[in-house]
Amino acid sequence: MAEFYFAGVDVGSLSTDVSIIDDSGKVLSEIVIPTSVNGSEAAEAAFDSALKLTNLSRDGITAITATGYGRASVAFATGKTTEISCHGVGAHQLFPKTGTVIDIGGQDSKVIQIDSRGRMLDFTMNDKCAAGTGRFLEVMANRLELDLDELSSSKNIQGESAPISSTCTVFAESEVISLLAKNTPREEIVHGLQRSIVNRIWSMVTSIGIEGEVTLTGGVAHNKGLVALLEEKLGLTLNIPENPQTVGALGGAHIARRAYHISLESGTN
Amino acid sequence: MMIPDRSEYLKGLAQTGQKIMGVLPALYPRELLWAFDIHAAEIWDPPGEILHANAHLQTTICPIVKKSLEFILKDPDIINAGYLFPHTCDSLQNLGTQVKDLIGVSLPVYTFYNPKGSFNNTTIKYYRDILQNFQLTLETIYRPLDPEKLLTACELSHKIDSHLLAIHQARMTNHLSLSNEEYFKLMRAQEYLLPADYLNLLEQVDILDQPGESLKTRLMVSGILPPTSKILEFLDELGVSIVADDLLAGSRRIPKFSMDAPSSPIDYLTDRFFVLPPCSTRGGDLDERMHHISTRMKDSRAQGMLFDMVKFCEPELFDHRLLVKTLREKSIPVLTLETELEHHISGQDKTRIEAFTELLFDMVST
Ligand SMILES: Nc1ncnc2c1ncn2[C@@H]1O[C@H](COP(=O)(O)OP(=O)(O)OP(=O)(O)O)[C@@H](O)[C@H]1O
Ligand code: SF4
Ligand SMILES: [Mg+2]
């Protein structure tokens, strides 16, 4: 009996992620690499690396969904779907009781409402600026001369929080500079920054409401301090995937699988 | 169907010596202008960078006001009979005052204070009064009004309305084979074509006997202007058809139902104003507006609503929150975009639109 395999390739603004599954939905390999400057090269490289972790060749993959902001640049994909739908489907696969998905990536953050089958019901997305995204935190880490791990540590949120009134990256950065000039301890500044992101996400969440369990996806789910503050603000425990950056790619692989089976049933393949 | 380019057309017209008045959005008694042989060239979103206008306006003013002022400051030679500022919103009203008193343009500046609120004895009386005042103003500058000419203008307007109503209906029931872009180009041609030319164009529109090919995704759009042509193109690419609209530059200026042919012009103009669909810029009851939108969605079988909001447009923002809430309560999917009337489409907006299409499509296929 022929075996079918499916892949999702998520070309995000900062990371390119691939997930390969078999026909039962079992994950065979997952990979995360930086997107760098060229989305299509990153997609090729990530896909090859993910294949290497299996014993499959490119021809062995039945269908591939491209997603993420660079989805149009994945020449080898058989279909494309937005990362919003993909994160919904991916989160549903990992945590079937998910009703709300919060994806905080490098450039965008999104809140997605899904039904009991993983289908999107509603969504909202941050506006043009980087406020409330991973990029915002990276800019601040740089200014504070901390690496991402240090910035993300939950130790930072145990004490006082410095007041950061602005969510705009440019204004917040100048607030950080003046706080540093006043010798405000770094943990307090980090605490304030994390809170400002959480407030931003919270306002997006309240604009569409919370349903069911809440799953956090995207690279910022690695940020322990932020996760703790977000849980406190929402008053619930978040589902955190083991590999939050590949949830979109996983959703893409499942969408490819579903589309393939629908086409088989309707005799178009 | 060939639709002439806006600026070419107006330039050509100005060269023939035609009197042309620049009219700001949105509702004004065009028939009175026509009766004085004045052509109304509407100024909504003239192209070009906003440079000089910023010096006169606050940053939180909508791009329609900014773009209009930029256009006026350039003293365009196609406008030769003055400017008309209807009272659409406070921003436009203030702009009218500023242009008249502070900035000082060489052409006359007129205002037209549309009544706010719905149809009742006071608003009707008020509307008749301002129509007559406007007539007197024009008579002082030009000549006494020829009643026959006004009647002819109303008859022309009535014919245009009848065609627009039929075309709008055909769009809702899929009896029109026009892309999103073609459809809104046709709607917006009334902003600059001579009424006779526009009527001629409308008469060429082919209304199908049978519904066209079944549509993949059906959308209603609400706002001031139709989405920019880049967005319309993108929707066409995705197979999304805008089947109904609640746009100020669209169906909000077409009477809700077919009116009797005019016999008394002033009665006709007054009645016409009050049978226009509900609109944020005319105040009135929000429930009535919601009811109107729901009916249009049902009639056109639209699966979702796209609010394309002009940034900083106060009247629209005022109603928007409650409209969204009500639609969501009815489980109608809603997407809100914000536009500064830019000529490109951002990656984020593409993702928003595409994701919304996926959402609508998934709903159909389940
Ligand atoms: N180990 C880590 N600790 C803390 N934060 C991390 C870690 N790894 C990644 N991040 C955060 O995740 C962000 C990138 O997330 P992700 O890979 O989901 O983005 P993306 O999908 O490329 O972006 P987008 O979806 O916006 O296009 C980075 O900006 C960084 O802030
Ligand atoms: S977009 Fe809104 S604020 Fe701007 S001119 Fe039109 S009605 Fe007024
Ligand atoms: Mg992402």
mmCIF file of N, CA and C in Angstrom, chain B residues 105-188:
data_model
loop_
_atom_site.group_PDB
_atom_site.id
_atom_site.type_symbol
_atom_site.label_atom_id
_atom_site.label_comp_id
_atom_site.label_asym_id
_atom_site.label_seq_id
_atom_site.Cartn_x
_atom_site.Cartn_y
_atom_site.Cartn_z
ATOM 1 N N VAL B 105 -8.767 81.044 -1.608
ATOM 2 C CA VAL B 105 -8.629 80.645 -3.008
ATOM 3 C C VAL B 105 -9.330 81.720 -3.846
ATOM 4 N N SER B 106 -8.936 81.779 -5.114
ATOM 5 C CA SER B 106 -9.478 82.860 -5.942
ATOM 6 C C SER B 106 -10.933 82.607 -6.333
ATOM 7 N N LEU B 107 -11.380 81.345 -6.271
ATOM 8 C CA LEU B 107 -12.737 81.014 -6.709
ATOM 9 C C LEU B 107 -13.722 81.097 -5.542
ATOM 10 N N PRO B 108 -15.016 81.299 -5.842
ATOM 11 C CA PRO B 108 -15.985 81.331 -4.735
ATOM 12 C C PRO B 108 -16.114 79.980 -4.032
ATOM 13 N N VAL B 109 -16.413 80.040 -2.748
ATOM 14 C CA VAL B 109 -16.584 78.816 -1.957
ATOM 15 C C VAL B 109 -18.015 78.790 -1.426
ATOM 16 N N TYR B 110 -18.734 77.717 -1.684
ATOM 17 C CA TYR B 110 -20.120 77.577 -1.227
ATOM 18 C C TYR B 110 -20.215 76.465 -0.183
ATOM 19 N N THR B 111 -21.201 76.599 0.681
ATOM 20 C CA THR B 111 -21.436 75.505 1.632
ATOM 21 C C THR B 111 -22.880 75.045 1.491
ATOM 22 N N PHE B 112 -23.108 73.809 1.860
ATOM 23 C CA PHE B 112 -24.468 73.276 1.811
ATOM 24 C C PHE B 112 -24.679 72.429 3.062
ATOM 25 N N TYR B 113 -25.455 72.956 3.994
ATOM 26 C CA TYR B 113 -25.595 72.302 5.298
ATOM 27 C C TYR B 113 -26.728 71.292 5.313
ATOM 28 N N ASN B 114 -26.429 70.075 4.866
ATOM 29 C CA ASN B 114 -27.419 69.001 4.883
ATOM 30 C C ASN B 114 -27.984 68.809 6.280
ATOM 31 N N PRO B 115 -29.290 68.492 6.374
ATOM 32 C CA PRO B 115 -29.830 68.232 7.716
ATOM 33 C C PRO B 115 -29.310 66.912 8.275
ATOM 34 N N LYS B 116 -29.166 66.846 9.577
ATOM 35 C CA LYS B 116 -28.801 65.584 10.236
ATOM 36 C C LYS B 116 -30.091 65.028 10.834
ATOM 37 N N GLY B 117 -30.210 63.726 10.836
ATOM 38 C CA GLY B 117 -31.412 63.120 11.414
ATOM 39 C C GLY B 117 -32.344 62.639 10.319
ATOM 40 N N SER B 118 -33.388 61.940 10.746
ATOM 41 C CA SER B 118 -34.215 61.300 9.729
ATOM 42 C C SER B 118 -35.391 62.175 9.308
ATOM 43 N N PHE B 119 -36.208 61.581 8.491
ATOM 44 C CA PHE B 119 -37.339 62.232 7.861
ATOM 45 C C PHE B 119 -38.387 62.665 8.890
ATOM 46 N N ASN B 120 -38.589 63.966 9.084
ATOM 47 C CA ASN B 120 -39.711 64.453 9.901
ATOM 48 C C ASN B 120 -40.024 65.883 9.450
ATOM 49 N N ASN B 121 -41.061 66.458 10.015
ATOM 50 C CA ASN B 121 -41.498 67.769 9.520
ATOM 51 C C ASN B 121 -40.400 68.819 9.587
ATOM 52 N N THR B 122 -39.625 68.801 10.671
ATOM 53 C CA THR B 122 -38.587 69.821 10.834
ATOM 54 C C THR B 122 -37.488 69.632 9.794
ATOM 55 N N THR B 123 -37.020 68.375 9.630
ATOM 56 C CA THR B 123 -35.910 68.176 8.691
ATOM 57 C C THR B 123 -36.365 68.444 7.249
ATOM 58 N N ILE B 124 -37.598 68.107 6.951
ATOM 59 C CA ILE B 124 -38.091 68.361 5.588
ATOM 60 C C ILE B 124 -38.126 69.866 5.320
ATOM 61 N N LYS B 125 -38.674 70.600 6.303
ATOM 62 C CA LYS B 125 -38.795 72.047 6.130
ATOM 63 C C LYS B 125 -37.397 72.658 5.975
ATOM 64 N N TYR B 126 -36.501 72.175 6.828
ATOM 65 C CA TYR B 126 -35.128 72.687 6.790
ATOM 66 C C TYR B 126 -34.495 72.415 5.426
ATOM 67 N N TYR B 127 -34.693 71.199 4.920
ATOM 68 C CA TYR B 127 -34.068 70.839 3.647
ATOM 69 C C TYR B 127 -34.601 71.715 2.509
ATOM 70 N N ARG B 128 -35.929 71.931 2.511
ATOM 71 C CA ARG B 128 -36.510 72.786 1.460
ATOM 72 C C ARG B 128 -35.921 74.199 1.532
ATOM 73 N N ASP B 129 -35.741 74.675 2.775
ATOM 74 C CA ASP B 129 -35.176 76.022 2.962
ATOM 75 C C ASP B 129 -33.770 76.125 2.392
ATOM 76 N N ILE B 130 -32.937 75.132 2.714
ATOM 77 C CA ILE B 130 -31.550 75.273 2.247
ATOM 78 C C ILE B 130 -31.457 75.091 0.736
ATOM 79 N N LEU B 131 -32.362 74.296 0.186
ATOM 80 C CA LEU B 131 -32.384 74.177 -1.287
ATOM 81 C C LEU B 131 -32.679 75.541 -1.894
ATOM 82 N N GLN B 132 -33.699 76.208 -1.315
ATOM 83 C CA GLN B 132 -34.087 77.503 -1.867
ATOM 84 C C GLN B 132 -32.988 78.554 -1.671
ATOM 85 N N ASN B 133 -32.321 78.467 -0.525
ATOM 86 C CA ASN B 133 -31.210 79.404 -0.288
ATOM 87 C C ASN B 133 -30.090 79.198 -1.290
ATOM 88 N N PHE B 134 -29.809 77.948 -1.548
ATOM 89 C CA PHE B 134 -28.730 77.643 -2.494
ATOM 90 C C PHE B 134 -29.108 78.148 -3.893
ATOM 91 N N GLN B 135 -30.382 77.959 -4.216
ATOM 92 C CA GLN B 135 -30.877 78.454 -5.509
ATOM 93 C C GLN B 135 -30.690 79.980 -5.598
ATOM 94 N N LEU B 136 -31.060 80.673 -4.508
ATOM 95 C CA LEU B 136 -30.921 82.137 -4.500
ATOM 96 C C LEU B 136 -29.468 82.550 -4.672
ATOM 97 N N THR B 137 -28.578 81.851 -3.965
ATOM 98 C CA THR B 137 -27.153 82.158 -4.076
ATOM 99 C C THR B 137 -26.698 82.042 -5.524
ATOM 100 N N LEU B 138 -27.095 80.948 -6.170
ATOM 101 C CA LEU B 138 -26.664 80.746 -7.557
ATOM 102 C C LEU B 138 -27.300 81.795 -8.479
ATOM 103 N N GLU B 139 -28.533 82.158 -8.171
ATOM 104 C CA GLU B 139 -29.214 83.168 -8.995
ATOM 105 C C GLU B 139 -28.510 84.520 -8.903
ATOM 106 N N THR B 140 -28.029 84.841 -7.694
ATOM 107 C CA THR B 140 -27.328 86.118 -7.529
ATOM 108 C C THR B 140 -26.081 86.152 -8.410
ATOM 109 N N ILE B 141 -25.408 85.028 -8.509
ATOM 110 C CA ILE B 141 -24.156 85.017 -9.264
ATOM 111 C C ILE B 141 -24.387 84.815 -10.761
ATOM 112 N N TYR B 142 -25.332 83.949 -11.093
ATOM 113 C CA TYR B 142 -25.520 83.632 -12.512
ATOM 114 C C TYR B 142 -26.748 84.354 -13.097
ATOM 115 N N ARG B 143 -27.894 83.748 -13.016
ATOM 116 C CA ARG B 143 -29.103 84.323 -13.636
ATOM 117 C C ARG B 143 -30.300 83.702 -12.934
ATOM 118 N N PRO B 144 -31.499 84.222 -13.180
ATOM 119 C CA PRO B 144 -32.660 83.585 -12.552
ATOM 120 C C PRO B 144 -32.790 82.138 -13.022
ATOM 121 N N LEU B 145 -33.243 81.301 -12.134
ATOM 122 C CA LEU B 145 -33.381 79.879 -12.462
ATOM 123 C C LEU B 145 -34.476 79.682 -13.496
ATOM 124 N N ASP B 146 -34.199 78.843 -14.482
ATOM 125 C CA ASP B 146 -35.219 78.476 -15.454
ATOM 126 C C ASP B 146 -35.897 77.193 -14.937
ATOM 127 N N PRO B 147 -37.176 77.304 -14.504
ATOM 128 C CA PRO B 147 -37.833 76.144 -13.890
ATOM 129 C C PRO B 147 -37.848 74.918 -14.802
ATOM 130 N N GLU B 148 -37.965 75.157 -16.119
ATOM 131 C CA GLU B 148 -37.958 74.037 -17.073
ATOM 132 C C GLU B 148 -36.638 73.266 -16.994
ATOM 133 N N LYS B 149 -35.565 74.042 -16.870
ATOM 134 C CA LYS B 149 -34.232 73.426 -16.812
ATOM 135 C C LYS B 149 -34.086 72.570 -15.560
ATOM 136 N N LEU B 150 -34.632 73.064 -14.458
ATOM 137 C CA LEU B 150 -34.539 72.290 -13.217
ATOM 138 C C LEU B 150 -35.347 70.993 -13.342
ATOM 139 N N LEU B 151 -36.505 71.105 -13.970
ATOM 140 C CA LEU B 151 -37.324 69.908 -14.157
ATOM 141 C C LEU B 151 -36.574 68.892 -15.038
ATOM 142 N N THR B 152 -35.966 69.371 -16.107
ATOM 143 C CA THR B 152 -35.204 68.481 -16.992
ATOM 144 C C THR B 152 -34.052 67.822 -16.220
ATOM 145 N N ALA B 153 -33.393 68.618 -15.373
ATOM 146 C CA ALA B 153 -32.277 68.076 -14.582
ATOM 147 C C ALA B 153 -32.782 66.983 -13.646
ATOM 148 N N CYS B 154 -33.945 67.218 -13.037
ATOM 149 C CA CYS B 154 -34.502 66.211 -12.126
ATOM 150 C C CYS B 154 -34.881 64.950 -12.900
ATOM 151 N N GLU B 155 -35.373 65.139 -14.104
ATOM 152 C CA GLU B 155 -35.737 63.971 -14.919
ATOM 153 C C GLU B 155 -34.497 63.150 -15.277
ATOM 154 N N LEU B 156 -33.429 63.842 -15.581
ATOM 155 C CA LEU B 156 -32.160 63.172 -15.898
ATOM 156 C C LEU B 156 -31.669 62.402 -14.668
ATOM 157 N N SER B 157 -31.724 63.077 -13.545
ATOM 158 C CA SER B 157 -31.296 62.467 -12.285
ATOM 159 C C SER B 157 -32.140 61.218 -11.982
ATOM 160 N N HIS B 158 -33.422 61.323 -12.245
ATOM 161 C CA HIS B 158 -34.345 60.210 -12.007
ATOM 162 C C HIS B 158 -33.990 59.011 -12.893
ATOM 163 N N LYS B 159 -33.642 59.309 -14.142
ATOM 164 C CA LYS B 159 -33.269 58.225 -15.069
ATOM 165 C C LYS B 159 -31.978 57.560 -14.601
ATOM 166 N N ILE B 160 -31.019 58.375 -14.184
ATOM 167 C CA ILE B 160 -29.742 57.817 -13.695
ATOM 168 C C ILE B 160 -30.014 56.919 -12.489
ATOM 169 N N ASP B 161 -30.813 57.415 -11.560
ATOM 170 C CA ASP B 161 -31.149 56.625 -10.371
ATOM 171 C C ASP B 161 -31.784 55.285 -10.743
ATOM 172 N N SER B 162 -32.703 55.321 -11.708
ATOM 173 C CA SER B 162 -33.400 54.085 -12.092
ATOM 174 C C SER B 162 -32.401 53.057 -12.615
ATOM 175 N N HIS B 163 -31.478 53.517 -13.460
ATOM 176 C CA HIS B 163 -30.460 52.596 -13.976
ATOM 177 C C HIS B 163 -29.578 52.070 -12.853
ATOM 178 N N LEU B 164 -29.154 52.990 -11.992
ATOM 179 C CA LEU B 164 -28.261 52.576 -10.901
ATOM 180 C C LEU B 164 -28.946 51.553 -9.998
ATOM 181 N N LEU B 165 -30.201 51.782 -9.750
ATOM 182 C CA LEU B 165 -30.956 50.872 -8.888
ATOM 183 C C LEU B 165 -31.016 49.476 -9.524
ATOM 184 N N ALA B 166 -31.272 49.460 -10.831
ATOM 185 C CA ALA B 166 -31.362 48.177 -11.541
ATOM 186 C C ALA B 166 -30.003 47.473 -11.556
ATOM 187 N N ILE B 167 -28.946 48.256 -11.776
ATOM 188 C CA ILE B 167 -27.599 47.671 -11.826
ATOM 189 C C ILE B 167 -27.209 47.147 -10.450
ATOM 190 N N HIS B 168 -27.524 47.910 -9.435
ATOM 191 C CA HIS B 168 -27.215 47.512 -8.065
ATOM 192 C C HIS B 168 -27.956 46.221 -7.716
ATOM 193 N N GLN B 169 -29.199 46.153 -8.113
ATOM 194 C CA GLN B 169 -30.002 44.957 -7.875
ATOM 195 C C GLN B 169 -29.397 43.761 -8.615
ATOM 196 N N ALA B 170 -28.984 44.018 -9.860
ATOM 197 C CA ALA B 170 -28.402 42.945 -10.678
ATOM 198 C C ALA B 170 -27.102 42.435 -10.055
ATOM 199 N N ARG B 171 -26.347 43.349 -9.466
ATOM 200 C CA ARG B 171 -25.097 42.956 -8.805
ATOM 201 C C ARG B 171 -25.414 42.010 -7.644
ATOM 202 N N MET B 172 -26.440 42.343 -6.885
ATOM 203 C CA MET B 172 -26.768 41.542 -5.697
ATOM 204 C C MET B 172 -27.232 40.138 -6.083
ATOM 205 N N THR B 173 -27.873 40.026 -7.244
ATOM 206 C CA THR B 173 -28.424 38.725 -7.630
ATOM 207 C C THR B 173 -27.566 38.032 -8.691
ATOM 208 N N ASN B 174 -26.342 38.531 -8.876
ATOM 209 C CA ASN B 174 -25.412 37.918 -9.825
ATOM 210 C C ASN B 174 -25.902 37.960 -11.270
ATOM 211 N N HIS B 175 -26.500 39.068 -11.651
ATOM 212 C CA HIS B 175 -26.936 39.237 -13.036
ATOM 213 C C HIS B 175 -26.072 40.263 -13.771
ATOM 214 N N LEU B 176 -24.846 40.419 -13.309
ATOM 215 C CA LEU B 176 -23.965 41.424 -13.884
ATOM 216 C C LEU B 176 -22.597 40.780 -14.045
ATOM 217 N N SER B 177 -22.045 40.791 -15.266
ATOM 218 C CA SER B 177 -20.735 40.132 -15.380
ATOM 219 C C SER B 177 -19.615 41.164 -15.371
ATOM 220 N N LEU B 178 -19.473 41.859 -14.238
ATOM 221 C CA LEU B 178 -18.396 42.836 -14.098
ATOM 222 C C LEU B 178 -17.503 42.415 -12.935
ATOM 223 N N SER B 179 -16.198 42.605 -13.088
ATOM 224 C CA SER B 179 -15.285 42.330 -11.969
ATOM 225 C C SER B 179 -15.519 43.390 -10.897
ATOM 226 N N ASN B 180 -14.946 43.177 -9.718
ATOM 227 C CA ASN B 180 -15.057 44.177 -8.644
ATOM 228 C C ASN B 180 -14.561 45.531 -9.132
ATOM 229 N N GLU B 181 -13.421 45.489 -9.817
ATOM 230 C CA GLU B 181 -12.814 46.739 -10.270
ATOM 231 C C GLU B 181 -13.708 47.449 -11.283
ATOM 232 N N GLU B 182 -14.224 46.692 -12.241
ATOM 233 C CA GLU B 182 -15.076 47.302 -13.278
ATOM 234 C C GLU B 182 -16.344 47.888 -12.660
ATOM 235 N N TYR B 183 -16.909 47.145 -11.721
ATOM 236 C CA TYR B 183 -18.155 47.594 -11.108
ATOM 237 C C TYR B 183 -17.971 48.948 -10.402
ATOM 238 N N PHE B 184 -16.918 49.044 -9.605
ATOM 239 C CA PHE B 184 -16.758 50.296 -8.852
ATOM 240 C C PHE B 184 -16.262 51.444 -9.729
ATOM 241 N N LYS B 185 -15.556 51.126 -10.802
ATOM 242 C CA LYS B 185 -15.192 52.169 -11.766
ATOM 243 C C LYS B 185 -16.463 52.779 -12.350
ATOM 244 N N LEU B 186 -17.403 51.903 -12.658
ATOM 245 C CA LEU B 186 -18.679 52.350 -13.215
ATOM 246 C C LEU B 186 -19.432 53.213 -12.194
ATOM 247 N N MET B 187 -19.488 52.742 -10.934
ATOM 248 C CA MET B 187 -20.189 53.510 -9.901
ATOM 249 C C MET B 187 -19.560 54.890 -9.750
ATOM 250 N N ARG B 188 -18.229 54.928 -9.776
ATOM 251 C CA ARG B 188 -17.544 56.180 -9.473
ATOM 252 C C ARG B 188 -17.449 57.133 -10.663
#
